[in-house]
CSV table of C-alpha atoms and ligand atoms in Angstrom, one decimal:
chain,number,residue,atom,x,y,z
A,6,UNK,CA,119.6,100.5,136.4
A,7,UNK,CA,119.1,104.1,135.3
A,8,UNK,CA,115.6,105.3,134.4
A,9,UNK,CA,114.8,106.0,130.8
A,10,UNK,CA,114.9,109.8,130.0
A,11,UNK,CA,111.6,111.7,130.2
A,12,UNK,CA,110.6,112.5,126.6
A,13,UNK,CA,107.9,114.9,125.3
A,14,UNK,CA,104.8,113.2,124.0
A,15,UNK,CA,105.1,112.2,120.4
A,16,UNK,CA,102.2,114.5,119.4
A,17,UNK,CA,104.2,117.4,120.6
A,18,UNK,CA,107.3,116.2,118.6
A,19,UNK,CA,105.1,116.1,115.5
A,20,UNK,CA,103.7,119.6,116.1
A,21,UNK,CA,107.2,121.1,117.0
A,22,UNK,CA,108.8,119.7,113.9
A,23,UNK,CA,105.8,120.3,111.6
A,24,UNK,CA,105.6,116.6,110.6
A,25,UNK,CA,102.3,116.5,109.0
A,26,UNK,CA,101.8,112.8,107.7
A,27,UNK,CA,102.8,112.4,104.1
A,28,UNK,CA,100.5,110.1,102.2
A,29,UNK,CA,103.2,109.6,99.4
A,30,UNK,CA,105.6,108.2,102.0
A,31,UNK,CA,102.9,106.0,103.6
A,32,UNK,CA,103.1,107.8,106.9
A,33,UNK,CA,100.7,106.5,109.6
A,34,UNK,CA,102.2,107.2,113.0
A,35,UNK,CA,101.8,105.3,116.3
A,36,UNK,CA,101.7,107.5,119.4
A,37,UNK,CA,100.6,105.1,122.1
A,38,UNK,CA,103.8,104.4,124.2
A,39,UNK,CA,102.4,101.3,125.9
A,40,UNK,CA,101.6,99.8,122.5
A,41,UNK,CA,105.0,100.7,121.2
A,42,UNK,CA,106.7,99.1,124.2
A,43,UNK,CA,104.6,96.0,123.6
A,44,UNK,CA,105.8,95.9,120.0
A,45,UNK,CA,109.4,96.4,121.1
A,46,UNK,CA,109.1,93.3,123.3
A,47,UNK,CA,108.0,91.0,120.4
A,48,UNK,CA,111.6,90.2,119.3
A,49,UNK,CA,112.6,89.3,122.9
A,50,UNK,CA,115.1,91.0,125.2
A,51,UNK,CA,116.8,93.6,123.1
A,52,UNK,CA,119.3,94.9,125.7
A,53,UNK,CA,122.6,95.4,123.9
A,54,UNK,CA,121.2,93.9,120.6
A,55,UNK,CA,121.8,95.6,117.3
A,56,UNK,CA,118.5,96.6,115.8
A,57,UNK,CA,117.8,97.9,112.3
A,58,UNK,CA,114.7,100.0,112.2
A,59,UNK,CA,113.4,101.0,108.9
A,60,UNK,CA,111.1,104.1,108.7
A,61,UNK,CA,111.4,105.5,112.2
A,62,UNK,CA,109.4,108.7,111.3
A,63,UNK,CA,109.1,110.9,114.3
A,64,UNK,CA,110.6,108.0,116.4
A,65,UNK,CA,107.8,106.4,118.4
A,66,UNK,CA,108.9,102.8,117.9
A,67,UNK,CA,112.5,104.0,118.0
A,68,UNK,CA,112.0,105.3,121.6
A,69,UNK,CA,110.5,102.0,122.6
A,70,UNK,CA,113.5,100.1,121.1
A,71,UNK,CA,115.9,102.5,122.9
A,72,UNK,CA,114.1,102.1,126.2
A,73,UNK,CA,114.4,98.3,125.8
A,74,UNK,CA,118.2,98.9,125.6
A,75,UNK,CA,118.7,98.2,121.9
A,76,UNK,CA,121.5,99.6,119.8
A,77,UNK,CA,119.5,101.1,116.9
A,78,UNK,CA,120.4,101.9,113.4
A,79,UNK,CA,117.5,103.7,111.8
A,80,UNK,CA,117.0,104.3,108.1
A,81,UNK,CA,114.6,107.1,107.2
A,82,UNK,CA,114.0,108.8,103.8
A,83,UNK,CA,111.9,111.7,105.1
A,84,UNK,CA,114.5,114.5,106.0
A,85,UNK,CA,111.8,116.4,108.0
A,86,UNK,CA,112.1,113.6,110.6
A,87,UNK,CA,115.8,114.0,111.1
A,88,UNK,CA,115.8,116.8,113.7
A,89,UNK,CA,113.3,114.8,115.9
A,90,UNK,CA,115.5,111.7,115.6
A,91,UNK,CA,118.6,113.8,116.4
A,92,UNK,CA,116.9,114.8,119.7
A,93,UNK,CA,116.2,111.2,120.4
A,94,UNK,CA,119.9,110.2,119.8
A,95,UNK,CA,120.9,112.9,122.3
A,96,UNK,CA,118.5,111.6,124.9
A,97,UNK,CA,119.9,108.0,124.6
A,98,UNK,CA,123.6,108.7,124.1
A,99,UNK,CA,125.5,106.2,122.0
A,100,UNK,CA,122.4,104.1,121.3
A,101,UNK,CA,121.0,105.6,118.1
A,102,UNK,CA,122.5,106.1,114.6
A,103,UNK,CA,120.3,107.5,111.9
A,104,UNK,CA,120.9,107.0,108.2
A,105,UNK,CA,119.1,109.2,105.8
A,106,UNK,CA,118.0,107.4,102.6
A,107,UNK,CA,115.8,104.9,100.9
A,108,UNK,CA,115.9,101.5,102.6
A,109,UNK,CA,115.4,99.8,99.3
A,110,UNK,CA,118.7,101.2,98.0
A,111,UNK,CA,120.9,100.7,101.1
A,112,UNK,CA,122.9,97.5,101.7
A,113,UNK,CA,121.6,96.6,105.2
A,114,UNK,CA,124.4,94.1,106.0
A,115,UNK,CA,127.0,96.7,105.4
A,116,UNK,CA,125.1,99.4,107.3
A,117,UNK,CA,125.1,97.0,110.3
A,118,UNK,CA,128.9,96.6,110.0
A,119,UNK,CA,128.7,92.9,109.0
A,120,UNK,CA,127.3,91.9,112.4
A,121,UNK,CA,124.0,90.1,113.3
A,122,UNK,CA,121.0,92.3,113.8
A,123,UNK,CA,117.3,92.1,114.4
A,124,UNK,CA,115.0,94.0,112.1
A,125,UNK,CA,112.0,96.0,113.4
A,126,UNK,CA,109.8,98.1,111.0
A,127,UNK,CA,106.5,99.8,110.5
A,128,UNK,CA,106.6,100.5,106.8
A,129,UNK,CA,104.3,101.4,103.9
A,130,UNK,CA,102.9,98.2,102.4
A,131,UNK,CA,104.8,98.2,99.1
A,132,UNK,CA,108.2,99.0,100.6
A,133,UNK,CA,107.6,96.4,103.4
A,134,UNK,CA,106.7,93.7,101.0
A,135,UNK,CA,109.7,94.4,98.7
A,136,UNK,CA,112.1,94.4,101.6
A,137,UNK,CA,110.5,91.3,103.1
A,138,UNK,CA,111.0,89.4,99.8
A,139,UNK,CA,114.6,90.6,99.7
A,140,UNK,CA,115.4,89.6,103.3
A,141,UNK,CA,114.0,86.1,102.6
A,142,UNK,CA,115.6,85.5,99.2
A,143,UNK,CA,119.3,85.5,100.0
A,144,UNK,CA,121.3,82.4,99.3
A,145,UNK,CA,123.3,82.8,102.5
A,146,UNK,CA,121.5,81.0,105.3
A,147,UNK,CA,121.2,81.7,108.2
A,148,UNK,CA,121.1,85.3,107.1
A,149,UNK,CA,122.7,88.2,108.9
A,150,UNK,CA,119.4,89.2,110.4
A,151,UNK,CA,118.4,87.2,113.5
A,152,UNK,CA,114.7,88.1,113.5
A,153,UNK,CA,112.2,90.2,111.5
A,154,UNK,CA,109.4,92.0,113.3
A,155,UNK,CA,107.3,93.8,110.7
A,156,UNK,CA,104.0,95.6,110.6
A,157,UNK,CA,101.8,94.9,107.6
A,158,UNK,CA,98.3,95.2,106.5
A,159,UNK,CA,96.5,92.4,108.3
A,160,UNK,CA,95.6,90.8,105.0
A,161,UNK,CA,99.3,90.6,104.0
A,162,UNK,CA,100.3,89.4,107.5
A,163,UNK,CA,97.8,86.6,107.0
A,164,UNK,CA,99.2,85.7,103.7
A,165,UNK,CA,102.7,85.3,105.3
A,166,UNK,CA,101.6,82.9,108.0
A,167,UNK,CA,98.9,81.1,105.8
A,168,UNK,CA,98.6,77.4,105.8
A,169,UNK,CA,98.6,75.3,102.6
A,170,UNK,CA,95.2,74.8,101.2
A,171,UNK,CA,93.9,78.2,102.4
A,172,UNK,CA,93.0,81.0,100.0
A,173,UNK,CA,95.7,83.2,101.6
A,174,UNK,CA,98.4,80.6,100.8
A,175,UNK,CA,100.8,81.8,98.1
A,176,UNK,CA,104.3,83.0,97.3
A,177,UNK,CA,104.7,85.0,100.5
A,178,UNK,CA,103.8,82.0,102.7
A,179,UNK,CA,106.2,79.7,100.9
A,180,UNK,CA,109.1,82.3,101.0
A,181,UNK,CA,108.4,82.9,104.7
A,182,UNK,CA,108.0,79.3,105.8
A,183,UNK,CA,110.5,77.2,103.9
A,184,UNK,CA,113.4,78.0,106.1
A,185,UNK,CA,111.9,80.4,108.8
A,186,UNK,CA,109.4,80.2,111.6
A,187,UNK,CA,106.7,82.8,110.9
A,188,UNK,CA,104.0,83.8,113.3
A,189,UNK,CA,101.4,86.5,113.7
A,190,UNK,CA,102.5,88.3,116.8
A,191,UNK,CA,100.0,91.0,117.3
A,192,UNK,CA,97.0,92.6,115.6
A,193,UNK,CA,96.9,96.4,115.6
A,194,UNK,CA,93.7,98.3,115.2
A,195,UNK,CA,93.6,101.0,112.5
A,196,UNK,CA,92.5,103.5,115.2
A,197,UNK,CA,96.0,103.2,116.8
A,198,UNK,CA,97.5,105.1,113.9
A,199,UNK,CA,97.5,108.8,113.1
A,200,UNK,CA,96.0,109.3,110.6
A,201,UNK,CA,94.2,105.9,110.6
A,202,UNK,CA,94.7,103.8,107.5
A,203,UNK,CA,91.7,102.2,105.8
A,204,UNK,CA,92.6,98.7,106.9
A,205,UNK,CA,93.7,96.8,110.0
A,206,UNK,CA,97.3,96.0,110.6
A,207,UNK,CA,99.2,93.1,112.2
A,208,UNK,CA,102.8,92.4,113.2
A,209,UNK,CA,104.6,89.2,112.0
A,210,UNK,CA,107.6,87.8,113.6
A,211,UNK,CA,110.1,85.6,111.8
A,212,UNK,CA,113.2,83.8,112.9
A,213,UNK,CA,115.5,81.8,110.6
A,214,UNK,CA,115.2,78.0,110.8
A,215,UNK,CA,117.4,75.3,109.4
A,216,UNK,CA,117.5,75.5,105.5
A,217,UNK,CA,116.6,72.3,103.7
A,218,UNK,CA,119.7,70.8,102.0
A,219,UNK,CA,120.4,71.2,98.3
A,220,UNK,CA,117.9,73.9,97.5
A,221,UNK,CA,118.7,77.2,95.9
A,222,UNK,CA,116.6,80.2,97.1
A,223,UNK,CA,116.6,81.6,93.5
A,224,UNK,CA,115.1,78.4,92.2
A,225,UNK,CA,112.4,78.3,94.8
A,226,UNK,CA,111.6,82.0,94.1
A,227,UNK,CA,111.3,81.3,90.4
A,228,UNK,CA,108.9,78.3,91.0
A,229,UNK,CA,106.7,80.2,93.4
A,230,UNK,CA,106.5,83.1,91.1
A,231,UNK,CA,105.4,80.9,88.2
A,232,UNK,CA,103.1,78.7,90.2
A,233,UNK,CA,101.2,81.4,92.0
A,234,UNK,CA,101.5,83.9,89.1
A,235,UNK,CA,98.7,81.8,87.6
A,236,UNK,CA,97.3,80.3,90.8
A,237,UNK,CA,93.9,79.3,89.2
A,238,UNK,CA,95.7,77.1,86.7
A,239,UNK,CA,96.8,73.6,87.0
A,240,UNK,CA,100.5,73.2,87.8
A,241,UNK,CA,101.2,71.5,84.4
A,242,UNK,CA,100.1,74.8,82.8
A,243,UNK,CA,101.5,77.4,85.2
A,244,UNK,CA,104.9,75.7,85.4
A,245,UNK,CA,105.2,75.1,81.7
A,246,UNK,CA,107.8,77.9,81.4
A,247,UNK,CA,110.1,76.4,84.0
A,248,UNK,CA,112.3,73.9,82.2
A,249,UNK,CA,111.9,70.3,83.6
A,250,UNK,CA,109.4,71.3,86.3
A,251,UNK,CA,106.4,69.3,84.9
A,252,UNK,CA,108.6,66.2,84.6
A,253,UNK,CA,110.0,66.7,88.1
A,254,UNK,CA,106.4,67.0,89.5
A,255,UNK,CA,105.6,63.6,87.8
A,256,UNK,CA,108.8,62.1,89.2
A,257,UNK,CA,107.8,63.3,92.7
A,258,UNK,CA,104.4,61.7,92.3
A,259,UNK,CA,102.7,65.1,92.5
A,260,UNK,CA,99.5,65.3,90.4
A,261,UNK,CA,100.2,68.0,87.7
A,262,UNK,CA,96.5,68.7,87.6
A,263,UNK,CA,96.7,70.2,91.1
A,264,UNK,CA,96.8,74.0,91.7
A,265,UNK,CA,99.7,75.7,93.4
A,266,UNK,CA,97.7,76.5,96.6
A,267,UNK,CA,97.1,72.8,97.3
A,268,UNK,CA,100.8,72.0,97.6
A,269,UNK,CA,102.6,71.9,100.9
A,270,UNK,CA,105.7,74.0,101.4
A,271,UNK,CA,107.7,70.8,101.5
A,272,UNK,CA,106.4,70.0,98.0
A,273,UNK,CA,107.9,73.3,96.7
A,274,UNK,CA,111.1,72.5,98.5
A,275,UNK,CA,111.2,69.0,96.9
A,276,UNK,CA,110.5,70.5,93.5
A,277,UNK,CA,113.2,73.1,93.8
A,278,UNK,CA,115.7,70.4,95.0
A,279,UNK,CA,114.9,68.2,92.0
A,280,UNK,CA,115.5,71.0,89.6
A,281,UNK,CA,118.8,71.9,91.2
B,25,SAM,N1,107.9,104.1,112.7
B,25,SAM,C1,106.9,105.2,112.8
B,25,SAM,C2,105.7,104.8,113.6
B,25,SAM,O1,105.6,103.5,113.8
B,25,SAM,O2,105.0,105.6,114.0
B,25,SAM,C3,106.5,105.6,111.4
B,25,SAM,C4,105.9,104.6,110.5
B,25,SAM,S1,105.2,105.2,109.0
B,25,SAM,C5,104.0,103.9,108.6
B,25,SAM,C6,106.5,104.7,107.8
B,25,SAM,C7,107.8,105.4,107.8
B,25,SAM,O3,108.7,104.9,106.8
B,25,SAM,C8,107.7,106.9,107.4
B,25,SAM,O4,108.4,107.7,108.4
B,25,SAM,C9,108.2,107.0,106.1
B,25,SAM,O5,108.9,108.3,105.8
B,25,SAM,C10,109.3,105.9,106.1
B,25,SAM,N2,109.6,105.4,104.8
B,25,SAM,C11,108.8,105.1,103.7
B,25,SAM,N3,109.4,104.6,102.7
B,25,SAM,C12,110.7,104.4,103.1
B,25,SAM,C13,111.9,103.9,102.5
B,25,SAM,N4,111.8,103.4,101.2
B,25,SAM,N5,113.0,103.9,103.1
B,25,SAM,C14,113.1,104.4,104.4
B,25,SAM,N6,112.0,104.9,105.1
B,25,SAM,C15,110.9,104.9,104.4
Protein backbone atom coordinates (compact mmCIF):
# COMPACT_ATOMS: atom_id res chain seq x y z
CA UNK A 1 0.00 0.00 0.00
CA UNK A 2 1.36 3.47 -0.83
CA UNK A 3 1.90 5.98 1.95
CA UNK A 4 -0.45 8.96 2.21
CA UNK A 5 1.06 12.16 0.79
CA UNK A 6 2.91 14.49 3.18
CA UNK A 7 0.69 17.56 3.59
CA UNK A 8 1.55 20.90 5.17
CA UNK A 9 0.08 21.43 8.67
CA UNK A 10 -3.47 22.80 8.57
CA UNK A 11 -2.42 26.00 10.37
CA UNK A 12 -0.09 26.73 7.44
CA UNK A 13 -2.91 26.13 4.96
CA UNK A 14 -5.11 28.59 6.85
CA UNK A 15 -2.36 31.21 6.90
CA UNK A 16 -1.37 30.67 3.25
CA UNK A 17 -4.95 31.07 2.02
CA UNK A 18 -5.97 33.80 4.47
CA UNK A 19 -8.79 31.67 5.91
CA UNK A 20 -9.66 33.68 9.00
CA UNK A 21 -12.62 31.90 10.62
CA UNK A 22 -15.97 33.46 9.65
CA UNK A 23 -18.46 33.64 12.50
CA UNK A 24 -21.36 34.04 10.07
CA UNK A 25 -20.49 30.68 8.48
CA UNK A 26 -20.06 28.98 11.85
CA UNK A 27 -16.41 28.26 11.20
CA UNK A 28 -14.58 26.48 14.01
CA UNK A 29 -11.76 24.44 12.55
CA UNK A 30 -10.16 21.21 13.77
CA UNK A 31 -6.38 20.96 13.34
CA UNK A 32 -5.39 17.88 15.36
CA UNK A 33 -4.70 15.21 12.73
CA UNK A 34 -4.90 12.35 15.25
CA UNK A 35 -8.33 13.51 16.36
CA UNK A 36 -9.40 13.92 12.72
CA UNK A 37 -8.21 10.37 11.91
CA UNK A 38 -10.20 9.07 14.89
CA UNK A 39 -13.30 10.85 13.64
CA UNK A 40 -12.80 9.41 10.15
CA UNK A 41 -12.77 5.91 11.68
CA UNK A 42 -16.21 6.31 13.31
CA UNK A 43 -18.16 5.26 10.18
CA UNK A 44 -16.00 2.10 9.85
CA UNK A 45 -13.67 1.12 7.01
CA UNK A 46 -14.06 3.78 4.33
CA UNK A 47 -11.68 2.35 1.73
CA UNK A 48 -13.41 2.77 -1.64
CA UNK A 49 -16.59 4.11 0.03
CA UNK A 50 -18.42 7.13 -1.34
CA UNK A 51 -18.53 9.84 1.32
CA UNK A 52 -20.45 13.09 1.27
CA UNK A 53 -18.71 15.67 3.44
CA UNK A 54 -20.56 18.88 4.15
CA UNK A 55 -18.56 21.94 5.13
CA UNK A 56 -14.95 20.79 4.57
CA UNK A 57 -13.56 24.30 5.24
CA UNK A 58 -9.77 24.16 4.90
CA UNK A 59 -10.01 20.37 4.61
CA UNK A 60 -8.90 18.92 7.96
CA UNK A 61 -11.54 16.23 8.16
CA UNK A 62 -11.38 15.84 4.39
CA UNK A 63 -7.70 14.83 4.58
CA UNK A 64 -8.51 12.24 7.20
CA UNK A 65 -11.30 10.80 5.03
CA UNK A 66 -8.97 10.71 2.03
CA UNK A 67 -6.24 9.02 4.06
CA UNK A 68 -8.84 6.41 5.01
CA UNK A 69 -9.30 5.72 1.30
CA UNK A 70 -12.75 7.30 0.85
CA UNK A 71 -14.07 8.72 -2.40
CA UNK A 72 -15.13 12.13 -1.15
CA UNK A 73 -17.63 14.62 -2.54
CA UNK A 74 -17.42 17.78 -0.44
CA UNK A 75 -19.91 20.66 -0.46
CA UNK A 76 -18.55 23.98 0.78
CA UNK A 77 -20.18 27.38 0.49
CA UNK A 78 -17.14 29.49 1.41
CA UNK A 79 -15.28 30.17 -1.83
CA UNK A 80 -12.14 31.17 0.10
CA UNK A 81 -11.65 27.48 0.95
CA UNK A 82 -11.71 26.26 -2.63
CA UNK A 83 -7.98 26.74 -3.47
CA UNK A 84 -6.94 24.78 -0.35
CA UNK A 85 -9.38 22.03 -1.29
CA UNK A 86 -8.06 22.03 -4.87
CA UNK A 87 -4.55 21.38 -3.49
CA UNK A 88 -5.95 18.48 -1.51
CA UNK A 89 -7.65 17.04 -4.60
CA UNK A 90 -4.29 17.16 -6.35
CA UNK A 91 -2.56 15.37 -3.47
CA UNK A 92 -5.13 12.53 -3.59
CA UNK A 93 -5.71 12.10 -7.33
CA UNK A 94 -9.20 10.93 -8.30
CA UNK A 95 -10.44 10.82 -4.69
CA UNK A 96 -11.90 14.29 -4.05
CA UNK A 97 -14.60 16.25 -5.85
CA UNK A 98 -15.58 19.66 -4.45
CA UNK A 99 -18.96 21.29 -5.06
CA UNK A 100 -19.31 24.95 -4.23
CA UNK A 101 -22.69 25.85 -2.79
CA UNK A 102 -25.16 25.73 0.06
CA UNK A 103 -25.71 22.15 1.21
CA UNK A 104 -29.28 23.05 2.14
CA UNK A 105 -30.04 23.81 -1.50
CA UNK A 106 -28.28 20.88 -3.18
CA UNK A 107 -29.91 17.52 -3.90
CA UNK A 108 -27.47 15.17 -2.17
CA UNK A 109 -28.71 11.98 -3.81
CA UNK A 110 -28.20 13.50 -7.22
CA UNK A 111 -24.80 14.91 -6.27
CA UNK A 112 -23.75 11.35 -5.32
CA UNK A 113 -24.86 9.98 -8.70
CA UNK A 114 -27.78 8.05 -7.22
CA UNK A 115 -25.39 5.65 -5.41
CA UNK A 116 -25.19 4.83 -1.69
CA UNK A 117 -22.98 7.10 0.40
CA UNK A 118 -21.90 7.77 3.96
CA UNK A 119 -22.28 11.30 5.31
CA UNK A 120 -19.63 12.94 7.47
CA UNK A 121 -19.94 16.56 8.60
CA UNK A 122 -18.82 19.14 11.10
CA UNK A 123 -21.35 21.90 10.56
CA UNK A 124 -22.74 24.98 12.22
CA UNK A 125 -25.54 24.02 14.58
CA UNK A 126 -28.50 25.41 12.60
CA UNK A 127 -27.40 23.96 9.27
CA UNK A 128 -26.56 20.61 10.86
CA UNK A 129 -29.95 20.29 12.51
CA UNK A 130 -31.83 21.29 9.34
CA UNK A 131 -29.92 18.73 7.27
CA UNK A 132 -30.30 16.09 9.97
CA UNK A 133 -34.09 16.48 9.98
CA UNK A 134 -34.12 16.32 6.20
CA UNK A 135 -31.97 13.16 6.05
CA UNK A 136 -34.29 11.49 8.54
CA UNK A 137 -37.58 12.60 7.03
CA UNK A 138 -37.59 10.91 3.63
CA UNK A 139 -40.37 8.44 2.84
CA UNK A 140 -37.87 6.20 1.01
CA UNK A 141 -36.30 3.75 3.49
CA UNK A 142 -33.59 2.59 3.67
CA UNK A 143 -32.35 5.95 2.45
CA UNK A 144 -29.55 6.49 -0.04
CA UNK A 145 -27.18 7.32 2.83
CA UNK A 146 -25.72 4.34 4.65
CA UNK A 147 -24.59 6.23 7.76
CA UNK A 148 -24.52 9.73 9.24
CA UNK A 149 -21.50 10.83 11.28
CA UNK A 150 -22.21 14.34 12.48
CA UNK A 151 -20.66 16.80 14.89
CA UNK A 152 -23.15 18.73 17.01
CA UNK A 153 -23.15 20.82 20.12
CA UNK A 154 -23.04 18.23 22.90
CA UNK A 155 -26.48 19.25 24.13
CA UNK A 156 -27.99 18.59 20.68
CA UNK A 157 -26.14 15.27 20.39
CA UNK A 158 -27.64 14.27 23.74
CA UNK A 159 -31.12 15.17 22.49
CA UNK A 160 -30.62 12.89 19.48
CA UNK A 161 -29.71 9.82 21.55
CA UNK A 162 -31.97 10.67 24.52
CA UNK A 163 -34.07 7.96 26.16
CA UNK A 164 -37.82 8.41 26.71
CA UNK A 165 -38.67 10.05 30.02
CA UNK A 166 -35.52 12.18 30.09
CA UNK A 167 -35.71 15.94 29.75
CA UNK A 168 -33.63 15.75 26.54
CA UNK A 169 -36.15 13.40 24.91
CA UNK A 170 -38.03 15.17 22.13
CA UNK A 171 -38.61 15.46 18.43
CA UNK A 172 -34.96 14.87 17.46
CA UNK A 173 -34.82 11.63 19.49
CA UNK A 174 -37.99 10.22 17.92
CA UNK A 175 -36.90 11.17 14.39
CA UNK A 176 -33.45 9.67 15.01
CA UNK A 177 -34.60 6.48 16.70
CA UNK A 178 -37.81 5.28 15.08
CA UNK A 179 -36.03 3.61 12.15
CA UNK A 180 -32.32 4.20 12.84
CA UNK A 181 -29.72 3.18 15.38
CA UNK A 182 -28.29 6.33 16.93
CA UNK A 183 -25.30 6.49 19.27
CA UNK A 184 -23.05 9.12 20.76
CA UNK A 185 -19.72 8.16 19.23
CA UNK A 186 -17.29 10.71 20.64
CA UNK A 187 -17.17 13.82 22.78
CA UNK A 188 -14.98 16.62 21.48
CA UNK A 189 -13.66 19.26 23.86
CA UNK A 190 -14.22 22.88 22.84
CA UNK A 191 -10.47 23.51 23.03
CA UNK A 192 -9.94 21.19 20.04
CA UNK A 193 -11.41 23.88 17.75
CA UNK A 194 -9.91 27.09 16.44
CA UNK A 195 -11.45 29.40 17.49
CA UNK A 196 -12.97 27.45 20.40
CA UNK A 197 -16.78 27.64 20.49
CA UNK A 198 -18.56 28.46 23.77
CA UNK A 199 -19.90 24.94 24.23
CA UNK A 200 -18.68 21.33 24.09
CA UNK A 201 -19.30 19.20 21.00
CA UNK A 202 -20.06 15.56 20.36
CA UNK A 203 -20.31 13.29 17.35
CA UNK A 204 -23.36 11.14 16.74
CA UNK A 205 -23.37 8.15 14.44
CA UNK A 206 -26.55 6.83 12.85
CA UNK A 207 -27.26 3.86 10.65
CA UNK A 208 -30.63 3.01 9.11
CA UNK A 209 -32.59 0.17 10.73
CA UNK A 210 -35.74 -1.61 9.55
CA UNK A 211 -38.66 0.80 9.19
CA UNK A 212 -41.86 -0.17 11.03
CA UNK A 213 -44.60 -1.21 8.60
CA UNK A 214 -47.44 1.11 7.66
CA UNK A 215 -46.02 4.36 9.00
CA UNK A 216 -45.53 7.48 6.91
CA UNK A 217 -42.55 9.66 7.88
CA UNK A 218 -44.58 12.81 7.19
CA UNK A 219 -47.25 11.71 9.70
CA UNK A 220 -44.66 10.96 12.37
CA UNK A 221 -43.02 14.31 11.75
CA UNK A 222 -46.38 16.10 12.10
CA UNK A 223 -47.13 14.29 15.36
CA UNK A 224 -43.75 14.96 16.96
CA UNK A 225 -43.90 18.60 15.93
CA UNK A 226 -47.31 19.03 17.56
CA UNK A 227 -46.59 16.92 20.65
CA UNK A 228 -43.20 18.44 21.48
CA UNK A 229 -44.11 21.93 20.24
CA UNK A 230 -46.07 22.18 23.51
CA UNK A 231 -44.15 19.61 25.52
CA UNK A 232 -45.40 20.84 28.92
CA UNK A 233 -49.01 20.28 27.92
CA UNK A 234 -51.03 17.09 28.14
CA UNK A 235 -51.26 15.16 24.88
CA UNK A 236 -55.00 15.74 24.64
CA UNK A 237 -54.15 19.45 24.42
CA UNK A 238 -50.98 19.43 22.31
CA UNK A 239 -52.42 16.99 19.74
CA UNK A 240 -55.79 18.71 19.45
CA UNK A 241 -54.83 20.15 16.08
CA UNK A 242 -54.07 16.74 14.54
CA UNK A 243 -57.38 15.28 13.33
CA UNK A 244 -58.16 11.95 15.01
CA UNK A 245 -55.03 11.92 17.20
CA UNK A 246 -56.73 12.14 20.59
CA UNK A 247 -59.23 9.39 19.65
CA UNK A 248 -56.35 7.24 18.36
CA UNK A 249 -54.48 7.69 21.66
CA UNK A 250 -57.56 6.49 23.53
CA UNK A 251 -57.98 3.52 21.19
CA UNK A 252 -54.32 2.59 21.82
CA UNK A 253 -54.86 2.79 25.56
CA UNK A 254 -52.46 5.72 25.99
CA UNK A 255 -53.58 8.12 28.72
CA UNK A 256 -54.27 11.47 27.02
CA UNK A 257 -53.27 13.29 30.22
CA UNK A 258 -49.65 12.23 29.70
CA UNK A 259 -47.03 14.57 28.30
CA UNK A 260 -45.11 13.86 25.07
CA UNK A 261 -41.77 13.15 26.77
CA UNK A 262 -43.27 10.24 28.73
CA UNK A 263 -44.16 8.29 25.57
CA UNK A 264 -41.88 5.62 24.10
CA UNK A 265 -40.68 5.92 20.51
CA UNK A 266 -42.89 2.88 19.80
CA UNK A 267 -45.95 4.82 21.07
CA UNK A 268 -45.36 7.55 18.49
CA UNK A 269 -44.94 4.87 15.83
CA UNK A 270 -48.22 3.20 16.86
CA UNK A 271 -50.02 6.54 16.83
CA UNK A 272 -48.67 7.46 13.38
CA UNK A 273 -49.71 4.03 12.08
CA UNK A 274 -53.21 4.38 13.52
CA UNK A 275 -53.62 7.73 11.78
CA UNK A 276 -52.42 6.32 8.46
N1 LIG B 1 -14.77 20.53 8.38
C1 LIG B 1 -13.92 21.60 8.86
C2 LIG B 1 -13.29 21.20 10.18
O1 LIG B 1 -13.81 20.24 10.78
O2 LIG B 1 -12.31 21.80 10.58
C3 LIG B 1 -14.72 22.91 9.00
C4 LIG B 1 -15.85 22.87 9.98
S1 LIG B 1 -16.66 24.42 10.25
C5 LIG B 1 -17.44 24.09 11.81
C6 LIG B 1 -18.11 24.38 9.21
C7 LIG B 1 -17.89 24.51 7.72
O3 LIG B 1 -19.16 24.43 7.07
C8 LIG B 1 -17.27 25.84 7.29
O4 LIG B 1 -16.23 25.61 6.39
C9 LIG B 1 -18.43 26.59 6.61
O5 LIG B 1 -18.00 27.46 5.59
C10 LIG B 1 -19.26 25.43 6.06
N2 LIG B 1 -20.69 25.73 5.87
C11 LIG B 1 -21.49 26.45 6.67
N3 LIG B 1 -22.75 26.45 6.20
C12 LIG B 1 -22.75 25.68 5.08
C13 LIG B 1 -23.75 25.30 4.14
N4 LIG B 1 -25.02 25.70 4.27
N5 LIG B 1 -23.39 24.52 3.10
C14 LIG B 1 -22.10 24.11 2.96
N6 LIG B 1 -21.12 24.44 3.82
C15 LIG B 1 -21.43 25.23 4.86
